[in-house]
mmCIF file of C-alpha atoms in Angstrom:
data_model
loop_
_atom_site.group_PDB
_atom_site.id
_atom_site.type_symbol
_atom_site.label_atom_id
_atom_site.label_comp_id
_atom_site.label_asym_id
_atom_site.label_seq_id
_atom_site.Cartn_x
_atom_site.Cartn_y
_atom_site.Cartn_z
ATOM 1 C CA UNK A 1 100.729 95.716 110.869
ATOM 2 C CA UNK A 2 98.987 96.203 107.235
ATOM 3 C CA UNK A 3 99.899 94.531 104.128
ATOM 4 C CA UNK A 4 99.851 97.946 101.821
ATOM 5 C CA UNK A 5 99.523 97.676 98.317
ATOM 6 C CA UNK A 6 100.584 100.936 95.765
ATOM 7 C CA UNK A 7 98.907 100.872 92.164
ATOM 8 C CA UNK A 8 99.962 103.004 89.226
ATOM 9 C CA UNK A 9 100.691 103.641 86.398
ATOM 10 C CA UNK A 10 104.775 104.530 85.911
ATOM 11 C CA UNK A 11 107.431 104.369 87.270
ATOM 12 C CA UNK A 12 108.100 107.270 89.605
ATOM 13 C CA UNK A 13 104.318 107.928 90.143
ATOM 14 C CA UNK A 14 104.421 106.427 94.060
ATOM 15 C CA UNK A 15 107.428 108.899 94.771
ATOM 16 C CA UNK A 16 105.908 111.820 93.668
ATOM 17 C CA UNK A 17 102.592 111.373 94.939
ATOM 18 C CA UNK A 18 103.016 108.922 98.145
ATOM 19 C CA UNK A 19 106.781 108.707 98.535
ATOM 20 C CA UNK A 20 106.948 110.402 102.076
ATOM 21 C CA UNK A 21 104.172 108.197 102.780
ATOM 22 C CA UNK A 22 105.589 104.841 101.689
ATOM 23 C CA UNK A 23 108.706 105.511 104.119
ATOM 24 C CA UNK A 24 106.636 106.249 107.114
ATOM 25 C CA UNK A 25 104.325 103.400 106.471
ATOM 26 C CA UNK A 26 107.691 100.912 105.973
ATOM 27 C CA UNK A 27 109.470 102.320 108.801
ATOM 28 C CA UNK A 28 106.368 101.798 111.114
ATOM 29 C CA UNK A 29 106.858 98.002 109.854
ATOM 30 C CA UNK A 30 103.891 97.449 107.540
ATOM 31 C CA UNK A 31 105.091 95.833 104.597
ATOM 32 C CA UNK A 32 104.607 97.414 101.413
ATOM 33 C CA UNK A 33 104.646 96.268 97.489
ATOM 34 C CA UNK A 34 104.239 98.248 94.297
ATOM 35 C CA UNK A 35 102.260 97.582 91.445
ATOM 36 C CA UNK A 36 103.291 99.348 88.612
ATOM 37 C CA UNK A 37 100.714 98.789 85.054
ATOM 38 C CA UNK A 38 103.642 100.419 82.530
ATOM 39 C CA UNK A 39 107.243 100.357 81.814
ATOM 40 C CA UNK A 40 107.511 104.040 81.389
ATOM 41 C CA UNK A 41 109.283 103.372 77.905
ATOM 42 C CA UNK A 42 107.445 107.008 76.678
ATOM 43 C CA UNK A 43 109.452 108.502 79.283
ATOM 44 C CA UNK A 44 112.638 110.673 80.012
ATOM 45 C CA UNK A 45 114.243 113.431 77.798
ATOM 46 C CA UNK A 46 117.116 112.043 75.761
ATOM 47 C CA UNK A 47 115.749 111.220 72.403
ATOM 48 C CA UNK A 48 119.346 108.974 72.142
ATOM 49 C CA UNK A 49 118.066 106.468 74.399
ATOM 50 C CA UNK A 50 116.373 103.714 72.536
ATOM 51 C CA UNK A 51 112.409 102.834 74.138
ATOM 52 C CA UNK A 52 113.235 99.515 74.994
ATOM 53 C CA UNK A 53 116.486 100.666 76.676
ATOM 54 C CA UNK A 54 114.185 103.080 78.626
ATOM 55 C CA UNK A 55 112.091 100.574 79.932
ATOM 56 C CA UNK A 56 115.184 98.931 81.346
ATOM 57 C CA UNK A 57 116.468 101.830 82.838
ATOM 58 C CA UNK A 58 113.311 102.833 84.469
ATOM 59 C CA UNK A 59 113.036 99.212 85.774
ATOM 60 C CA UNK A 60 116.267 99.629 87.541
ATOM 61 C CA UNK A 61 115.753 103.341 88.710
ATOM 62 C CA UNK A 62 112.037 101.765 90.093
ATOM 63 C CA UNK A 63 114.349 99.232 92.369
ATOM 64 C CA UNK A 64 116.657 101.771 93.457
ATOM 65 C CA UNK A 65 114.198 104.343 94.526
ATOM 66 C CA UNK A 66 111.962 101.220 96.528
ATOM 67 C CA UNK A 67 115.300 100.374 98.047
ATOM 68 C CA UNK A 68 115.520 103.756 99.325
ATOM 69 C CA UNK A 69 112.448 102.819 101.730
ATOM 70 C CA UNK A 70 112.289 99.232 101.827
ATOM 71 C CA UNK A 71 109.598 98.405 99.641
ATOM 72 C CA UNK A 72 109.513 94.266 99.038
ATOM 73 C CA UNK A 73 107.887 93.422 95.767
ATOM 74 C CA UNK A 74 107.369 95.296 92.336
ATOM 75 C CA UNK A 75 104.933 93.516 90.221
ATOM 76 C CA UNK A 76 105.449 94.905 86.384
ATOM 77 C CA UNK A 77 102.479 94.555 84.542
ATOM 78 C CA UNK A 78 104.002 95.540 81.318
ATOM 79 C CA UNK A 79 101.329 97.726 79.577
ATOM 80 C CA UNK A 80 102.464 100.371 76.959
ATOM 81 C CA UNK A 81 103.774 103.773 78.449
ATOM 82 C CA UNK A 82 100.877 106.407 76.717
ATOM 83 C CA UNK A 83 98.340 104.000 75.617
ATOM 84 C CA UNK A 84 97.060 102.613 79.462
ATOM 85 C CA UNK A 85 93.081 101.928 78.981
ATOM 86 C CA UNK A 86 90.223 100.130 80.983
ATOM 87 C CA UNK A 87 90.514 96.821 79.226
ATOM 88 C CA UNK A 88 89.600 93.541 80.615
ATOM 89 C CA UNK A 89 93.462 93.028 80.332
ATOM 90 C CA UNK A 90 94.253 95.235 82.923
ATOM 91 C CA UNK A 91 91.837 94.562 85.350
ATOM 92 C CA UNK A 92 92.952 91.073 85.130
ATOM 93 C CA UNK A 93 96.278 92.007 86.015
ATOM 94 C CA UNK A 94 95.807 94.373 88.786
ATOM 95 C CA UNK A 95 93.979 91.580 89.966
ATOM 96 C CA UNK A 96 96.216 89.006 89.841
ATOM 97 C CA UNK A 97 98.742 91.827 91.675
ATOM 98 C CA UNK A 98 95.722 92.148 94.558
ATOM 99 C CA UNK A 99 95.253 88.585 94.534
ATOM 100 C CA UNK A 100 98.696 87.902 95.091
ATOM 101 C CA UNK A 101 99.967 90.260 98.039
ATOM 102 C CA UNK A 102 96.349 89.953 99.796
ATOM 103 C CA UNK A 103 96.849 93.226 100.813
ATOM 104 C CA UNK A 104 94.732 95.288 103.783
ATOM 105 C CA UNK A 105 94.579 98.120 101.485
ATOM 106 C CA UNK A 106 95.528 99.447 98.527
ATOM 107 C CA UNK A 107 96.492 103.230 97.361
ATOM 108 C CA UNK A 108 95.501 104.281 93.525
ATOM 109 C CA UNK A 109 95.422 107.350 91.760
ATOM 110 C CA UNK A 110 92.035 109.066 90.871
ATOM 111 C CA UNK A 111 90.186 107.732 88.666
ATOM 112 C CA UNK A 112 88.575 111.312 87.907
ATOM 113 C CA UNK A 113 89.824 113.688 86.072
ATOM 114 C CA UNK A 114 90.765 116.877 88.021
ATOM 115 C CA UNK A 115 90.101 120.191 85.455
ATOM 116 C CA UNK A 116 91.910 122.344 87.241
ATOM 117 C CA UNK A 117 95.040 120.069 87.384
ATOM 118 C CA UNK A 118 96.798 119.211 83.506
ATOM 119 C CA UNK A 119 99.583 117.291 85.182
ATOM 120 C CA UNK A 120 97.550 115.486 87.618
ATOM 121 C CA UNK A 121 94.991 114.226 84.976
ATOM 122 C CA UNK A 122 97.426 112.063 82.963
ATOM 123 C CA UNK A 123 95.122 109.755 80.760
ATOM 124 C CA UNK A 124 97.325 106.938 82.072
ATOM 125 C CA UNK A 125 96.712 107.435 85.763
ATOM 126 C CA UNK A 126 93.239 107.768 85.303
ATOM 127 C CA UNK A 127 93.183 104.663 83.659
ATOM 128 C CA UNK A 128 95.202 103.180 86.227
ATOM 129 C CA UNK A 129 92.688 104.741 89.030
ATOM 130 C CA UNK A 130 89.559 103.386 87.376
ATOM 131 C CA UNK A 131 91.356 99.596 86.908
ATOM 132 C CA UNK A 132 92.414 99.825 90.079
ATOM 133 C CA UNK A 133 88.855 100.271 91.655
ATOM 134 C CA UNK A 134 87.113 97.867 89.097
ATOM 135 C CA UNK A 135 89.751 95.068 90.544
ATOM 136 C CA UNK A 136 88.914 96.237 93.980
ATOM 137 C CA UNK A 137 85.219 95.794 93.145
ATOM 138 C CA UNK A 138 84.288 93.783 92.073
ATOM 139 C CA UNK A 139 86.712 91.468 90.590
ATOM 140 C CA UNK A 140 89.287 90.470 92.868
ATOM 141 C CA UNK A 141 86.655 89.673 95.316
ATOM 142 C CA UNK A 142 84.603 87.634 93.077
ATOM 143 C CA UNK A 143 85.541 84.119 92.366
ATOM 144 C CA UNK A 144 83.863 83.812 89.201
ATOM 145 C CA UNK A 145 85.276 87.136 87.637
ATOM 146 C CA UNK A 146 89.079 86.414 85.272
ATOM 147 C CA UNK A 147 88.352 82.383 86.395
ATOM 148 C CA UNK A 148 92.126 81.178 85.140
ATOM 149 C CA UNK A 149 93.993 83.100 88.085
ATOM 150 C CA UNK A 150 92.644 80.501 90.120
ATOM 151 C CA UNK A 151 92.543 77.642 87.623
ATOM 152 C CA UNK A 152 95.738 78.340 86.386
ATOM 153 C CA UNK A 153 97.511 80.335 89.026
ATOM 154 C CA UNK A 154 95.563 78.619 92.151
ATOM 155 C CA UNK A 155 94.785 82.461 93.319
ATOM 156 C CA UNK A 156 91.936 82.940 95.048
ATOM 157 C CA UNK A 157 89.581 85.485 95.585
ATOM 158 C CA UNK A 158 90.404 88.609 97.756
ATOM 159 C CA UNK A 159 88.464 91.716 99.066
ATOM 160 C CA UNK A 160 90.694 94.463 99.793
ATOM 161 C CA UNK A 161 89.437 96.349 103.000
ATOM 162 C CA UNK A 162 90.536 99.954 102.424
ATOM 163 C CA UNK A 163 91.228 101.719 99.205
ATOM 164 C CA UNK A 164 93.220 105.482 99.559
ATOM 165 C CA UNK A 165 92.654 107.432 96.276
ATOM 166 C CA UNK A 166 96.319 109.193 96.294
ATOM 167 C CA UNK A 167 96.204 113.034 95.770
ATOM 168 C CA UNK A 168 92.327 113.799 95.597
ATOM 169 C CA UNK A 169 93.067 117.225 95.948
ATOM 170 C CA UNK A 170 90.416 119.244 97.737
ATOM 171 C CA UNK A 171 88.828 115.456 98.602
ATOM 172 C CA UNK A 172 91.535 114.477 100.779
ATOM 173 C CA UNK A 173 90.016 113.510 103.976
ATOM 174 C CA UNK A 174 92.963 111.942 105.436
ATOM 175 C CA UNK A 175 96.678 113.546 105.422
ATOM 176 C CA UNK A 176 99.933 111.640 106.485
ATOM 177 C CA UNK A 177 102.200 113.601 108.312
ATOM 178 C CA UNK A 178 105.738 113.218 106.136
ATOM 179 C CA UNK A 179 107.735 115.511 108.398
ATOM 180 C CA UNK A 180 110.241 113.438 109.117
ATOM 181 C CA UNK A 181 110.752 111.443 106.157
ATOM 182 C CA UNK A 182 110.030 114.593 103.107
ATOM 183 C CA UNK A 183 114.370 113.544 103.000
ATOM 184 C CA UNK A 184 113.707 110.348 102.186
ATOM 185 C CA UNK A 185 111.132 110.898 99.215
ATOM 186 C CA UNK A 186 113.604 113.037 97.804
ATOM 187 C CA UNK A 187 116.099 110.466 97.571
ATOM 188 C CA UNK A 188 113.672 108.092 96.460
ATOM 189 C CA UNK A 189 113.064 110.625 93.477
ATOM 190 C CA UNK A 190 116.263 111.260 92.576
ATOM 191 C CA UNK A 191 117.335 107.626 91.866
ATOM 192 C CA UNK A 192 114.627 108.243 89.143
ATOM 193 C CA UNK A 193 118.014 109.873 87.117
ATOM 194 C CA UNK A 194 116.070 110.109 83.629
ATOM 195 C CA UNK A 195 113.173 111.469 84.835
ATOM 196 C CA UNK A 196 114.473 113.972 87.679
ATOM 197 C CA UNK A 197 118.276 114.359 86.890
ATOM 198 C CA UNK A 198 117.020 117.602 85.154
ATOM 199 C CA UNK A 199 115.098 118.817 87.878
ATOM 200 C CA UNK A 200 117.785 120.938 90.165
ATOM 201 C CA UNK A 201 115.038 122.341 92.636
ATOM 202 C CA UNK A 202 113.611 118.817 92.954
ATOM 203 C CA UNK A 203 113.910 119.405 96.529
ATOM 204 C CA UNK A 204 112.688 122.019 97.440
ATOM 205 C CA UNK A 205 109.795 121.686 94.933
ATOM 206 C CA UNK A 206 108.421 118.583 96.838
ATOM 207 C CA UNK A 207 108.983 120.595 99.986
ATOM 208 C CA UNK A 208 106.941 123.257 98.885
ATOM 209 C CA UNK A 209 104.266 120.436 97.847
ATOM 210 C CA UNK A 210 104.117 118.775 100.992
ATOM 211 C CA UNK A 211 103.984 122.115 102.675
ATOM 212 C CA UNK A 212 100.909 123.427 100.728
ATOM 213 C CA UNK A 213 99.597 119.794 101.657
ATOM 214 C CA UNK A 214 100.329 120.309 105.869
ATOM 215 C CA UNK A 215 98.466 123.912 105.343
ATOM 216 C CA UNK A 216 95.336 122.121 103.734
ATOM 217 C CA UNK A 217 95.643 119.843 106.912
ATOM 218 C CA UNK A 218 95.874 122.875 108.915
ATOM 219 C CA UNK A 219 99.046 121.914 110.486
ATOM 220 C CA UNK A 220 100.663 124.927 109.281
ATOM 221 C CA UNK A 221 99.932 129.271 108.705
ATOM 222 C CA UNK A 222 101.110 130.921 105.339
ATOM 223 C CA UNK A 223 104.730 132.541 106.032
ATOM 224 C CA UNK A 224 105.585 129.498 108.774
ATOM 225 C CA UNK A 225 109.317 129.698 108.987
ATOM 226 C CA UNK A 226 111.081 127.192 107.012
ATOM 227 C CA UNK A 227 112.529 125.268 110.275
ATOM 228 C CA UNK A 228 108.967 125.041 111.721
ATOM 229 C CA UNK A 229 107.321 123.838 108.563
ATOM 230 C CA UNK A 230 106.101 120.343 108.244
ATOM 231 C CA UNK A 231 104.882 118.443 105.245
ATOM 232 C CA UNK A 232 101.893 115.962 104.372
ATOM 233 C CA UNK A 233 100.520 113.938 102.043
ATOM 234 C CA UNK A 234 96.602 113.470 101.338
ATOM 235 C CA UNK A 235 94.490 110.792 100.729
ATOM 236 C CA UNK A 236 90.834 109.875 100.162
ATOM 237 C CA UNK A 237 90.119 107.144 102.429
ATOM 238 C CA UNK A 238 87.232 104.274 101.535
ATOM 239 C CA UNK A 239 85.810 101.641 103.109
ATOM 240 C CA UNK A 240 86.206 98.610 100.353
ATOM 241 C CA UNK A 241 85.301 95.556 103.057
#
């Protein structure tokens, strides 16, 4: 079984992009963490709830939603919601996070921006995407790169053997079949309450989401009956060894 490791950059990111993926992968027994590089604090819609108090919140909805699949670990890295760049900082940190769980492979978002997608070229998850490869390669591998995680946190070097770029779009190359677990996701997303408690078609938006993903598998014809439908999610799959 594989040691998975998920890297973004809010809260609520994994379920919407992976989330169907994250319950198949637990449920086939691979053990999977989370490592998440913000609090979300710029997050939500009720301008009466105070930025540190939405941190909080979004700490606890992060748990619940996990829980939903039986995620183990959630490493908070604790960088500011809206202002995630490609510092040193941050590579450090995802590195400790890669360092720590050892994981067979880890799943990012894209560190490219997509010009035909607003909402899927969010400065932070690009940010996150690009970090995320740069600890991949070369620093989490390389003993001499950030030298006090060993010194000072006796964590040694580790290469990562497969990195999935979450949501390439037309670059997918690899699409998980999320049939029987598009439920779960949804219930993962809804414990996300300040982010999706607005959201009343939640459902049967991801459905549609996961169905446009099973056509571009070509699992699935335009007009397939509802009942006959199944629903994916796509990756770009590289070799990191």
């Amino acid at each position: 079984m594989a040691r998975i490791l998920m890297i973004v950059a809010h809260p609520d990111d994994i379920d919407f992009g992976s989330g169907g993926s994250v319950a198949r992968w637990v449920a086939e027994g691979n053990t999977v963490d989370y490592c998440i590089c913000t609090d979300g604090d710029a997050g939500g819609y009720d301008e009466a709830v105070g930025r540190s108090e939405m941190a909080e919140l979004r700490r606890k909805e992060q748990r619940a939603a996990a829980d939903v699949y039986g995620v183990g670990e959630i490493d908070w890295l604790g960088h500011p919601d809206g202002r995630l760049y490609v510092t040193h900082e941050l590579r450090r940190d995802i590195s400790r996070s890669i360092r720590r769980h050892r994981p067979d492979r880890v799943v990012v978002p894209s560190p490219t921006r997509n010009l035909r997608s607003t909402y899927g070229s969010h400065p932070d998850h690009i940010a996150a995407g690009e970090a995320a490869m740069c600890a991949v390669y070369p620093d989490a591998r390389n003993p001499f790169a950030h030298p006090e995680l060993l010194a000072e946190e006796g964590l040694e070097a580790w290469s990562v053997g497969e990195t999935w770029i979450a949501n390439p779009g037309e670059g997918a190359d690899l699409y998980i079949d999320i049939t029987d677990h598009i439920e779960a996701k949804v219930a993962a997303l809804r414990a996300h309450e300040s982010q999706t408690g607005h959201m009343e078609e939640l459902g049967d938006r991801m459905k549609m989401w996961g169905y446009a993903q099973a056509k571009a598998a070509g699992w699935c014809e335009e007009g397939t009956p509802e009942d006959q439908r199944r629903y994916a999610e796509g990756f770009l799959v590289l070799d990191t060894k």
